[in-house]
Coordinates of C-alpha atoms in Angstrom, one line a residue:
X1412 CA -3.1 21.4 29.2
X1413 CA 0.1 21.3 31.8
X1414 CA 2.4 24.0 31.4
X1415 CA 5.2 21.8 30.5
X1416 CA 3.0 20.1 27.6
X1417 CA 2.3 23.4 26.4
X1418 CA 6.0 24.1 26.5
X1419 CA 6.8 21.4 25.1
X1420 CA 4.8 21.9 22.1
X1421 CA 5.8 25.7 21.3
X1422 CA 9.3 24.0 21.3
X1423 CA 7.8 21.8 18.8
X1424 CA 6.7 24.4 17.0
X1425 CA 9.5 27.0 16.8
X1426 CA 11.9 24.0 15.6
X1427 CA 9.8 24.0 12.4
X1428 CA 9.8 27.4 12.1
X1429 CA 13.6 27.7 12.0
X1430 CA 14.1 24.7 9.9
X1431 CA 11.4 26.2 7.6
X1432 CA 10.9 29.9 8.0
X1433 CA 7.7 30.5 5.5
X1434 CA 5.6 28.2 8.1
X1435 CA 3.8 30.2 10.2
X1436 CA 3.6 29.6 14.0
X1437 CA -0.2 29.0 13.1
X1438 CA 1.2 26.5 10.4
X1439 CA 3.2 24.6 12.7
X1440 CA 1.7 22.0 14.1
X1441 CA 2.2 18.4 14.3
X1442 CA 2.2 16.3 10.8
X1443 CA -0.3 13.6 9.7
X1444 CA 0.7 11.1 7.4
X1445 CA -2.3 8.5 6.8
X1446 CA 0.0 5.7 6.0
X1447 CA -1.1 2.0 5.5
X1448 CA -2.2 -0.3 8.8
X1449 CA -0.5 -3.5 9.4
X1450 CA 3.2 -3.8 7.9
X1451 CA 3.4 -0.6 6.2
X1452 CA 2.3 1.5 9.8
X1453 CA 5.1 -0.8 10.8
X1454 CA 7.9 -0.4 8.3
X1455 CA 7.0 3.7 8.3
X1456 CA 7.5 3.9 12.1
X1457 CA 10.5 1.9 12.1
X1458 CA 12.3 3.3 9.1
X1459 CA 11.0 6.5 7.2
X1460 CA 9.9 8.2 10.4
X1461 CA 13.2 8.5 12.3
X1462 CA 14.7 9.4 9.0
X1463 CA 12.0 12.3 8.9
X1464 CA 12.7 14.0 12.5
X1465 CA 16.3 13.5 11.9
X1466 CA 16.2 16.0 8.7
X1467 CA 13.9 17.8 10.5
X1468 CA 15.4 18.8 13.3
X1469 CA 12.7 16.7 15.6
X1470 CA 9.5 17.5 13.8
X1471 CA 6.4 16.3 14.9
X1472 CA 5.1 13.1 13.2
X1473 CA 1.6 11.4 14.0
X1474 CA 0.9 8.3 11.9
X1475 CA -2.8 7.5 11.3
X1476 CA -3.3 4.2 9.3
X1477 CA -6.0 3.6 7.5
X1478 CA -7.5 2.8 3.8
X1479 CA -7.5 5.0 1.0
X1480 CA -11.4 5.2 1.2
X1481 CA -10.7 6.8 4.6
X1482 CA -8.2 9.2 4.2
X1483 CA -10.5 10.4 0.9
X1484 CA -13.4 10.4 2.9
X1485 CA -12.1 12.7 6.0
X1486 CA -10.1 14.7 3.1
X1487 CA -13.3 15.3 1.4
X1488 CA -15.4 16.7 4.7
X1489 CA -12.4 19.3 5.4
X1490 CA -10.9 20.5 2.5
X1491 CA -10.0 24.0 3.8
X1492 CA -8.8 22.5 6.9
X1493 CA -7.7 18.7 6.4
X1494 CA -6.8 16.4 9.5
X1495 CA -3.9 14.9 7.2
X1496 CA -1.1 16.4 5.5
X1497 CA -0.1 13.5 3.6
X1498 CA -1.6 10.8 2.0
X1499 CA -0.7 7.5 0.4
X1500 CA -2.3 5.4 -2.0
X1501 CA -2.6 2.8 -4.4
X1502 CA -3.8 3.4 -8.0
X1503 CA -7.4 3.2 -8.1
X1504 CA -7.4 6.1 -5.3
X1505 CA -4.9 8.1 -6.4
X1506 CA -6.6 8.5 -9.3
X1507 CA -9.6 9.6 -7.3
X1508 CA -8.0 11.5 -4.8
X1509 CA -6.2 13.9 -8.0
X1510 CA -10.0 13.8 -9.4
X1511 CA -11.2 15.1 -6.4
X1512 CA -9.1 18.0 -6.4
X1513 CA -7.5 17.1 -2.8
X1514 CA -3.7 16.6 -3.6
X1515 CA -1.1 19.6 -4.6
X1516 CA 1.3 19.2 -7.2
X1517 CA 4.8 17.8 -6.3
X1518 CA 7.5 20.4 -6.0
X1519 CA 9.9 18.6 -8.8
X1520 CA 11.8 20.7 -9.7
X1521 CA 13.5 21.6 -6.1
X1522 CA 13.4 17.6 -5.4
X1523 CA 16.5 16.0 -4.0
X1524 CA 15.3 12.4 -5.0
X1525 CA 12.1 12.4 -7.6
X1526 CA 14.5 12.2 -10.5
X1527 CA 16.2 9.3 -9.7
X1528 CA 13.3 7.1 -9.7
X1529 CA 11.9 5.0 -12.0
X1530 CA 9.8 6.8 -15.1
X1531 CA 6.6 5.2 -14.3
X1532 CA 6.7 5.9 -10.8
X1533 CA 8.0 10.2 -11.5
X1534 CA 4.4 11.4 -10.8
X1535 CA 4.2 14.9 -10.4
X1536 CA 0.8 14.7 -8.5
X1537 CA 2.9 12.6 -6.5
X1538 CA 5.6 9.9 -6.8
X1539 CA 5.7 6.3 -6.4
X1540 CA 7.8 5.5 -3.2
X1541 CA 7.4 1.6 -3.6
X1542 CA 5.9 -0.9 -5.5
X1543 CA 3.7 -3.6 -4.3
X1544 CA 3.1 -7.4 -5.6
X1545 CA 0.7 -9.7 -4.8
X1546 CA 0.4 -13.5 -5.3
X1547 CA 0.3 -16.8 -3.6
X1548 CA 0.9 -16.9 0.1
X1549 CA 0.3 -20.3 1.6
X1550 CA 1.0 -22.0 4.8
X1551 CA 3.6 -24.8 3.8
X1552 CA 3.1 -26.8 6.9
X1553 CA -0.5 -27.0 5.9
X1554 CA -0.2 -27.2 2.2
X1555 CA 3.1 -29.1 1.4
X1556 CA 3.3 -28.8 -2.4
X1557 CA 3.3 -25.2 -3.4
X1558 CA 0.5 -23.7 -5.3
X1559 CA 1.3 -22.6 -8.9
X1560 CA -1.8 -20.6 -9.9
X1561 CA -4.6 -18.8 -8.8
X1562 CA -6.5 -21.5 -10.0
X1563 CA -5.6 -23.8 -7.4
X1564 CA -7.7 -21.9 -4.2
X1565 CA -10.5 -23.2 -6.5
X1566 CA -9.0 -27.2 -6.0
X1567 CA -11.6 -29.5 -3.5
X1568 CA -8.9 -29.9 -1.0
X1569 CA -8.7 -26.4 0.2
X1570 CA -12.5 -26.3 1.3
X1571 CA -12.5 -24.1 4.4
X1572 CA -8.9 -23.2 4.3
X1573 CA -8.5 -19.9 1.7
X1574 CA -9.4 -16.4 2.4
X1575 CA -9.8 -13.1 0.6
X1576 CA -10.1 -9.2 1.3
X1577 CA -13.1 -7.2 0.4
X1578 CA -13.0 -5.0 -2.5
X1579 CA -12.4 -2.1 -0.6
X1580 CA -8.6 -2.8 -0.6
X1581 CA -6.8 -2.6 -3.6
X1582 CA -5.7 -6.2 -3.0
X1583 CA -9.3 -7.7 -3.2
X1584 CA -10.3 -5.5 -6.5
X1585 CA -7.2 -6.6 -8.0
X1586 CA -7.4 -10.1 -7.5
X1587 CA -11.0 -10.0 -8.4
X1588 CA -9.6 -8.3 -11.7
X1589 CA -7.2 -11.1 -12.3
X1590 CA -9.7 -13.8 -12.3
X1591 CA -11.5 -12.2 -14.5
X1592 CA -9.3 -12.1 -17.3
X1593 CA -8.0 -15.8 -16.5
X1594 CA -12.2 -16.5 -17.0
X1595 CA -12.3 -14.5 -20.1
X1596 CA -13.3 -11.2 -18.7
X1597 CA -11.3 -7.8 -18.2
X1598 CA -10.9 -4.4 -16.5
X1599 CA -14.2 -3.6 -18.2
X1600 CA -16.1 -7.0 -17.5
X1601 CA -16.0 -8.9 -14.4
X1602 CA -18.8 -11.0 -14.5
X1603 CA -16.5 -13.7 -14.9
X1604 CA -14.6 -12.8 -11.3
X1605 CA -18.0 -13.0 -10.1
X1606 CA -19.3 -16.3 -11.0
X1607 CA -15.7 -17.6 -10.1
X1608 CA -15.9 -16.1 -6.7
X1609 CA -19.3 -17.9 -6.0
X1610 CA -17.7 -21.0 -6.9
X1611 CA -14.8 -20.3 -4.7
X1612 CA -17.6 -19.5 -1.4
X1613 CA -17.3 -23.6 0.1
X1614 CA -13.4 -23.0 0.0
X1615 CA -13.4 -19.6 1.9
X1616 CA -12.6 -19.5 5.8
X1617 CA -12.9 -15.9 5.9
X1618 CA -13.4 -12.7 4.0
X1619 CA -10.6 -10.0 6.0
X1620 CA -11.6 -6.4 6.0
X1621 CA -8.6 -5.4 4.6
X1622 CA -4.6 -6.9 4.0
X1623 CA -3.6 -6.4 7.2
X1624 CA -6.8 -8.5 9.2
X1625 CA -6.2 -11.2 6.4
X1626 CA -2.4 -11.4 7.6
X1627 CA -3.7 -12.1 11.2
X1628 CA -5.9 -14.6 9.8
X1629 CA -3.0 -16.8 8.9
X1630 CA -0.9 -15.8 12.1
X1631 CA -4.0 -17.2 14.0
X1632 CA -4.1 -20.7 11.7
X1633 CA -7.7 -19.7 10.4
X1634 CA -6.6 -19.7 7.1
X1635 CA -3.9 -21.6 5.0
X1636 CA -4.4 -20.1 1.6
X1637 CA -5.0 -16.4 -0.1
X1638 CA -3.8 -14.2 -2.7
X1639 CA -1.6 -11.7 -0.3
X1640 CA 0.6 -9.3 -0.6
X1641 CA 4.5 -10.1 -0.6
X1642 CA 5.9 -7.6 1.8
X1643 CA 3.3 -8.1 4.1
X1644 CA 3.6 -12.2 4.2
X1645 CA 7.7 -11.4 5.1
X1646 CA 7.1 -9.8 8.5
X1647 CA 4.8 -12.8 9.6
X1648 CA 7.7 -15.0 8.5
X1649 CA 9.9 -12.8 10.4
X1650 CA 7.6 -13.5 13.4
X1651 CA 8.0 -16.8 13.2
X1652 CA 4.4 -17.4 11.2
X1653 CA 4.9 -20.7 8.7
X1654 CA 3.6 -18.7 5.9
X1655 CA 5.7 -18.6 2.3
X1656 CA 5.0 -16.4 -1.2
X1657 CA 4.8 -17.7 -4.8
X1658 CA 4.4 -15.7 -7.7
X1659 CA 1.5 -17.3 -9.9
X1660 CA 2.4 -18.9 -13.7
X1661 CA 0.0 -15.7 -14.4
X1662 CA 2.3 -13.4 -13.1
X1663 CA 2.2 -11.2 -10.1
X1664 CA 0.2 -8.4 -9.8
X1665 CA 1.9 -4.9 -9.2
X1666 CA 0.7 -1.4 -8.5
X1667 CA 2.2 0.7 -7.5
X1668 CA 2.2 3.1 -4.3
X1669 CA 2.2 6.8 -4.9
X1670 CA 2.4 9.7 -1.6
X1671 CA 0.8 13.1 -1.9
X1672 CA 0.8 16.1 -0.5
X1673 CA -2.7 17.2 0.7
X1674 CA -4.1 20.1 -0.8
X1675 CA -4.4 22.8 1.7
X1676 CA -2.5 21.4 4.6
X1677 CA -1.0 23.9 7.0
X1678 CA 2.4 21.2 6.9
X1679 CA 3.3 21.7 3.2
X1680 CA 6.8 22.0 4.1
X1681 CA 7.3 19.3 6.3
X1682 CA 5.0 17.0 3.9
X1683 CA 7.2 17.6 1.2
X1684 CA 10.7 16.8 3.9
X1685 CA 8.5 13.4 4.5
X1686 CA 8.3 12.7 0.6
X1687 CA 11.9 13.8 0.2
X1688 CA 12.9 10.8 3.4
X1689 CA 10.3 8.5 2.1
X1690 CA 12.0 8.7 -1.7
X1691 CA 15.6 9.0 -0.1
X1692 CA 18.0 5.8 -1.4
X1693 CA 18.7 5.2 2.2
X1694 CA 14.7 4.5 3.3
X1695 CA 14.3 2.9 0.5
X1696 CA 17.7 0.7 0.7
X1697 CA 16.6 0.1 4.5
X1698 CA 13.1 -1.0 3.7
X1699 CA 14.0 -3.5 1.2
X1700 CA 15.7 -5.2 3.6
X1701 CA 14.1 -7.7 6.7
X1702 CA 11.2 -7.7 7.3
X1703 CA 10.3 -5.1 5.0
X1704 CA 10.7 -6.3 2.0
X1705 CA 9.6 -3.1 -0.1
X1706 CA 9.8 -3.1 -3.5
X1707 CA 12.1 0.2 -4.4
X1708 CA 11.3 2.5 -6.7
X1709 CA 14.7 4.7 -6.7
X1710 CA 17.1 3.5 -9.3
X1711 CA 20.2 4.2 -6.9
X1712 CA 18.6 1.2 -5.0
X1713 CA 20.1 -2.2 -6.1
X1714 CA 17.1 -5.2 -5.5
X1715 CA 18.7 -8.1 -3.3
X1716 CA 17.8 -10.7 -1.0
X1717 CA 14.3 -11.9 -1.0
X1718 CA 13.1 -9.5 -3.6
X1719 CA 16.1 -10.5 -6.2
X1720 CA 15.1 -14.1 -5.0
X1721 CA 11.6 -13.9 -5.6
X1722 CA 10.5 -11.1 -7.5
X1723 CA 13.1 -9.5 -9.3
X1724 CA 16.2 -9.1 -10.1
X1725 CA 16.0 -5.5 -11.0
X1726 CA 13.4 -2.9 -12.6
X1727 CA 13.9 -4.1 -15.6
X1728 CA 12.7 -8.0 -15.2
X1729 CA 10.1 -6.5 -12.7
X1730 CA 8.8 -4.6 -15.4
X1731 CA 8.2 -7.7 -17.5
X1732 CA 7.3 -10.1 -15.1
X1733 CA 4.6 -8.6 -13.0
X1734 CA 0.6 -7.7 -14.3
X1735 CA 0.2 -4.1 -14.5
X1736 CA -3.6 -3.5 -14.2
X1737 CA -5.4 -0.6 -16.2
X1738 CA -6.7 1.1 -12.8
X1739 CA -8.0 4.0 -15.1
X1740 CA -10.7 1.8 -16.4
X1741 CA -11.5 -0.6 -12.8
X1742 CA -12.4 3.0 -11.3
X1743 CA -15.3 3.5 -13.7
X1744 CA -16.8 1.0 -11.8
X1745 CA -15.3 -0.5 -8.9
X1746 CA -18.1 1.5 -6.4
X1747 CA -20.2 -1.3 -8.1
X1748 CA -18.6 -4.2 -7.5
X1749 CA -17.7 -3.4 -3.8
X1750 CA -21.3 -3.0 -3.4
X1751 CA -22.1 -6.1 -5.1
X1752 CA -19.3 -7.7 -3.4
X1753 CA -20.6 -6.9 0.2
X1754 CA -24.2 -7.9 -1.2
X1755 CA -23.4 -11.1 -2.6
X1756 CA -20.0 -12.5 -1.7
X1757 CA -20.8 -13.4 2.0
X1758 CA -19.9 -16.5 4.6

């Protein structure tokens, strides 16, 4: 290591000391926050990262994307020395991350921001800094009258146009989930999502590792049709992708999207400063907006645009318009079906 590098770095590291004086010099190194890949790495290094250093006095920030299986995983093979410091998930991991033991407690009662959100997303194992929604997304030079429900990727004319995630992303297990209970089936049975899926294989183009591939997919014309989420489907339009979002006559489905602080990170500090920025009314306000297109959670956060538009008017009507799914009960099993799924569910 140069000199200067090395420099650099104690300067790095005595500007967290001073903004936080119980971190240790041992303590302070850079922070890892395993955000999302595709639009959410995106929106976080645009927006909630230079709203981090600039409350921070400059703190270090790495982002490493990846899925919640991943950040669980490395978690898991270093608990007394983690390579994150924060961690953001959907449900069905949060759920299994707090079961594993591998998140701290939130500091609520010194939070700036935590009670100003919503009740259901004022998790003290760690809040809810946006909501998610997934329906229809559909390429309307492709497909010129808009799909209505999630029975429609089933219809002859889309054969070898629609795709679908794996189960490994909360997007796929949901949507796997949801046709299951429009086939009779439920959180508990999903048999029916099965069968229908099987049925659905001479319509599928591709099955996308994860949100973010299945995005690319329509950005490279290789698919025209998906279940996908709504955030994600703004930035292509943004990009200048034909691409457009309906909510299904079903409903939406929403989760949503808690951050924790990783048990036994060196960073608690500056994990809890990142929190604090990601909950703030002004990330929150700015992500809402182009491209973004996140779904608030802070009540001092009025919805407008494309989310009053499309979604919701407010938390109220989202509350009664979107599909809240019991992830309690889909983690009994989901290993299962992503097993199954990569078994039996191929192209």
């Amino acid at each position: 290591m140069s000199d200067r590098r090395r420099m650099l770095q104690t300067s790095l590291a005595l500007g967290a000391m001073q903004v936080f004086p119980k971190i240790s010099f041992a303590q302070a190194r850079r922070l890892v926050f395993a955000t999302f890949t595709g639009s959410w790495e995106e929106a976080h290094r645009a927006v909630l990262v230079p709203a981090f250093r600039k409350a921070t006095n400059n703190a270090d920030i790495t982002l490493d994307p990846m899925l919640s299986v991943d950040q669980i995983a490395k978690i898991s093979a270093a608990r007394n020395n983690p390579p994150i410091d924060v961690m953001l998930h959907d449900p069905g991991p949060a759920l299994t991350a707090i079961g594993q033991d591998l998140a701290d407690p939130y500091p609520v009662a010194q939070s700036r921001h935590y009670k100003d959100l919503i009740p259901e997303a004022q998790e003290p194992t760690g809040p809810a800094i946006f909501f998610q929604a997934v329906g229809l997304t559909y390429n309307p030079e492709k497909i010129k009258t808009p799909p209505t429900s999630w029975r429609d990727l089933w219809k002859p004319e889309y054969k070898g146009r629609a795709g679908i995630t794996n189960l490994n992303s909360t997007l796929g297990t949901g949507f796997l989930v949801e046709i299951s209970k429009m086939f009779g089936g439920s959180e508990a049975n999903v048999e029916p999502g099965f069968k229908a899926l099987q049925e659905l294989k001479p319509n599928l183009a591709a099955v996308a590792a994860n949100p973010g591939a299945l995005a690319t997919l329509f950005q490279q014309g290789q698919i025209d049709i998906s279940p996908g989420n709504f955030n994600a489907i703004q930035i292509l339009k943004a990009r200048g992708v034909p691409v457009e979002f309906v909510s299904p006559k079903e409903g939406a489905i929403a989760f949503k999207t808690s951050i924790h602080v990783v048990k036994n990170s060196p960073n608690r500090q500056l994990a809890v400063e990142l929190i604090e920025a990601a909950m703030s009314p002004e990330v929150q306000t700015r992500l809402m907006q182009s491209p973004y297109l996140i779904v608030p959670t802070n009540t001092k956060v009025k919805m407008e645009g494309e989310i009053a538009k499309v979604l919701a008017k407010d938390h109220a009507e989202m509350k009664k318009r979107f599909v809240f799914q019991d992830w309690k009960k889909i983690n009994e099993q989901r290993p299962q079906w992503i097993e199954r799924f990569n078994r039996e569910i191929k192209l």
